[in-house]
Structures are given as structure tokens and as C-alpha cells.
């Protein structure tokens, strides 16, 4: 059963395409798993309506930040904003703020269309 579907905004796409192919495959594998299992080890809420996809691969902690879009009556759409390699224990506040800004811009643009 699929709990949600993930779409990637431009920055998230670029981040993943810049990873080496094996790492990118692992990120996609974990996202696919998260969509079907609802496992907080793979996908969990941070704050300000921002969530994170979590991947640990080859010693790297890869994070993709995301948010839910429930505006089209779909309760199952997750939008990935951007990604980064996590180097410290906590998610840097600047990354969460960046995701919040991208989320706000996304919904403003969506209302216009």
C-alpha cells in the first residue's frame, strides 16, 4: 500500500542528479520504501510543516526536506524541496528555513495558477 506520492522540485532534482548513481539509487529506494511503510527512520516530521527523508549510505547522511500538499483533495502528495549532506547532529536551522521559504513560494505559485 502506498501512503503518499513524492514529487521533486527543481532544487531536489538537481541535488539528487549531482549525487553519484549508487547514492542516488539508495535515496530513491528509501523514498520508495518510506512511501509504502510510513517508517519514521526514513521519513519524519521536523518542524514548521517540514519533514525529512533520511538516507544513510556510504557514511553519508543524506537529507531531503519536504512538505505535504493537500490542496487538491489529495492527502498523499509530498513535495521534496531540496537536499543536503548532513554533517552535524541536528538539522541546521538554515536548511529548515530554506524549505519553509520554498514551501511558501510553492503555495503562492499554486494559487496563481
PDB file of C-alpha atoms in Angstrom, residues 6-74:
ATOM      1  CA  UNK A   6       6.580  12.168  -3.787  1.00  0.00           C
ATOM      2  CA  UNK A   7       7.271  14.910  -6.314  1.00  0.00           C
ATOM      3  CA  UNK A   8      10.608  16.679  -6.593  1.00  0.00           C
ATOM      4  CA  UNK A   9      11.042  20.402  -7.056  1.00  0.00           C
ATOM      5  CA  UNK A  10      13.938  21.664  -9.175  1.00  0.00           C
ATOM      6  CA  UNK A  11      16.453  22.011  -6.313  1.00  0.00           C
ATOM      7  CA  UNK A  12      15.724  18.488  -5.045  1.00  0.00           C
ATOM      8  CA  UNK A  13      16.082  17.103  -8.579  1.00  0.00           C
ATOM      9  CA  UNK A  14      19.411  18.869  -9.056  1.00  0.00           C
ATOM     10  CA  UNK A  15      20.719  17.681  -5.670  1.00  0.00           C
ATOM     11  CA  UNK A  16      19.894  14.046  -6.485  1.00  0.00           C
ATOM     12  CA  UNK A  17      21.299  14.254 -10.023  1.00  0.00           C
ATOM     13  CA  UNK A  18      24.575  15.596  -8.588  1.00  0.00           C
ATOM     14  CA  UNK A  19      24.957  12.533  -6.322  1.00  0.00           C
ATOM     15  CA  UNK A  20      26.862   9.544  -7.636  1.00  0.00           C
ATOM     16  CA  UNK A  21      24.487   6.995  -9.246  1.00  0.00           C
ATOM     17  CA  UNK A  22      24.680   4.385  -6.441  1.00  0.00           C
ATOM     18  CA  UNK A  23      23.948   7.015  -3.781  1.00  0.00           C
ATOM     19  CA  UNK A  24      21.053   8.424  -5.837  1.00  0.00           C
ATOM     20  CA  UNK A  25      19.613   4.904  -6.230  1.00  0.00           C
ATOM     21  CA  UNK A  26      19.753   4.410  -2.452  1.00  0.00           C
ATOM     22  CA  UNK A  27      17.958   7.760  -1.887  1.00  0.00           C
ATOM     23  CA  UNK A  28      15.203   6.760  -4.344  1.00  0.00           C
ATOM     24  CA  UNK A  29      14.979   3.302  -2.768  1.00  0.00           C
ATOM     25  CA  UNK A  30      14.490   4.828   0.703  1.00  0.00           C
ATOM     26  CA  UNK A  31      11.886   7.302  -0.570  1.00  0.00           C
ATOM     27  CA  UNK A  32      10.028   4.439  -2.254  1.00  0.00           C
ATOM     28  CA  UNK A  33      10.185   2.449   0.997  1.00  0.00           C
ATOM     29  CA  UNK A  34       9.005   5.463   3.025  1.00  0.00           C
ATOM     30  CA  UNK A  35       6.005   5.875   0.698  1.00  0.00           C
ATOM     31  CA  UNK A  36       4.948   2.312   1.481  1.00  0.00           C
ATOM     32  CA  UNK A  37       5.886   1.813   5.132  1.00  0.00           C
ATOM     33  CA  UNK A  38       5.395   5.117   6.933  1.00  0.00           C
ATOM     34  CA  UNK A  39       8.676   4.450   8.805  1.00  0.00           C
ATOM     35  CA  UNK A  40       9.951   7.424  10.892  1.00  0.00           C
ATOM     36  CA  UNK A  41      13.526   6.194  10.360  1.00  0.00           C
ATOM     37  CA  UNK A  42      13.055   7.070   6.685  1.00  0.00           C
ATOM     38  CA  UNK A  43      10.603   9.991   6.782  1.00  0.00           C
ATOM     39  CA  UNK A  44       9.865  12.117   9.822  1.00  0.00           C
ATOM     40  CA  UNK A  45       8.482  15.495  10.785  1.00  0.00           C
ATOM     41  CA  UNK A  46      10.917  18.205  11.806  1.00  0.00           C
ATOM     42  CA  UNK A  47       9.016  21.455  12.439  1.00  0.00           C
ATOM     43  CA  UNK A  48       7.090  24.247  10.661  1.00  0.00           C
ATOM     44  CA  UNK A  49       5.328  21.639   8.490  1.00  0.00           C
ATOM     45  CA  UNK A  50       8.724  20.482   7.179  1.00  0.00           C
ATOM     46  CA  UNK A  51       9.593  16.791   7.011  1.00  0.00           C
ATOM     47  CA  UNK A  52      12.806  14.996   6.123  1.00  0.00           C
ATOM     48  CA  UNK A  53      13.630  11.951   4.037  1.00  0.00           C
ATOM     49  CA  UNK A  54      16.594  10.239   5.687  1.00  0.00           C
ATOM     50  CA  UNK A  55      19.210   8.145   3.918  1.00  0.00           C
ATOM     51  CA  UNK A  56      22.452   6.817   5.355  1.00  0.00           C
ATOM     52  CA  UNK A  57      24.712   5.485   2.629  1.00  0.00           C
ATOM     53  CA  UNK A  58      28.493   5.024   2.384  1.00  0.00           C
ATOM     54  CA  UNK A  59      28.971   7.006   5.579  1.00  0.00           C
ATOM     55  CA  UNK A  60      26.949   9.974   4.311  1.00  0.00           C
ATOM     56  CA  UNK A  61      23.806  11.241   6.000  1.00  0.00           C
ATOM     57  CA  UNK A  62      21.711  12.452   3.087  1.00  0.00           C
ATOM     58  CA  UNK A  63      18.638  14.549   3.819  1.00  0.00           C
ATOM     59  CA  UNK A  64      15.866  15.701   1.518  1.00  0.00           C
ATOM     60  CA  UNK A  65      13.471  18.171   3.093  1.00  0.00           C
ATOM     61  CA  UNK A  66       9.827  18.080   2.089  1.00  0.00           C
ATOM     62  CA  UNK A  67       6.269  19.158   2.889  1.00  0.00           C
ATOM     63  CA  UNK A  68       2.740  17.882   2.300  1.00  0.00           C
ATOM     64  CA  UNK A  69       0.460  19.397  -0.365  1.00  0.00           C
ATOM     65  CA  UNK A  70      -3.139  18.529   0.476  1.00  0.00           C
ATOM     66  CA  UNK A  71      -4.749  21.319  -1.571  1.00  0.00           C
ATOM     67  CA  UNK A  72      -6.071  19.199  -4.445  1.00  0.00           C
ATOM     68  CA  UNK A  73      -8.030  16.882  -2.191  1.00  0.00           C
ATOM     69  CA  UNK A  74      -5.045  14.563  -2.285  1.00  0.00           C
TER      70      UNK A  74
END
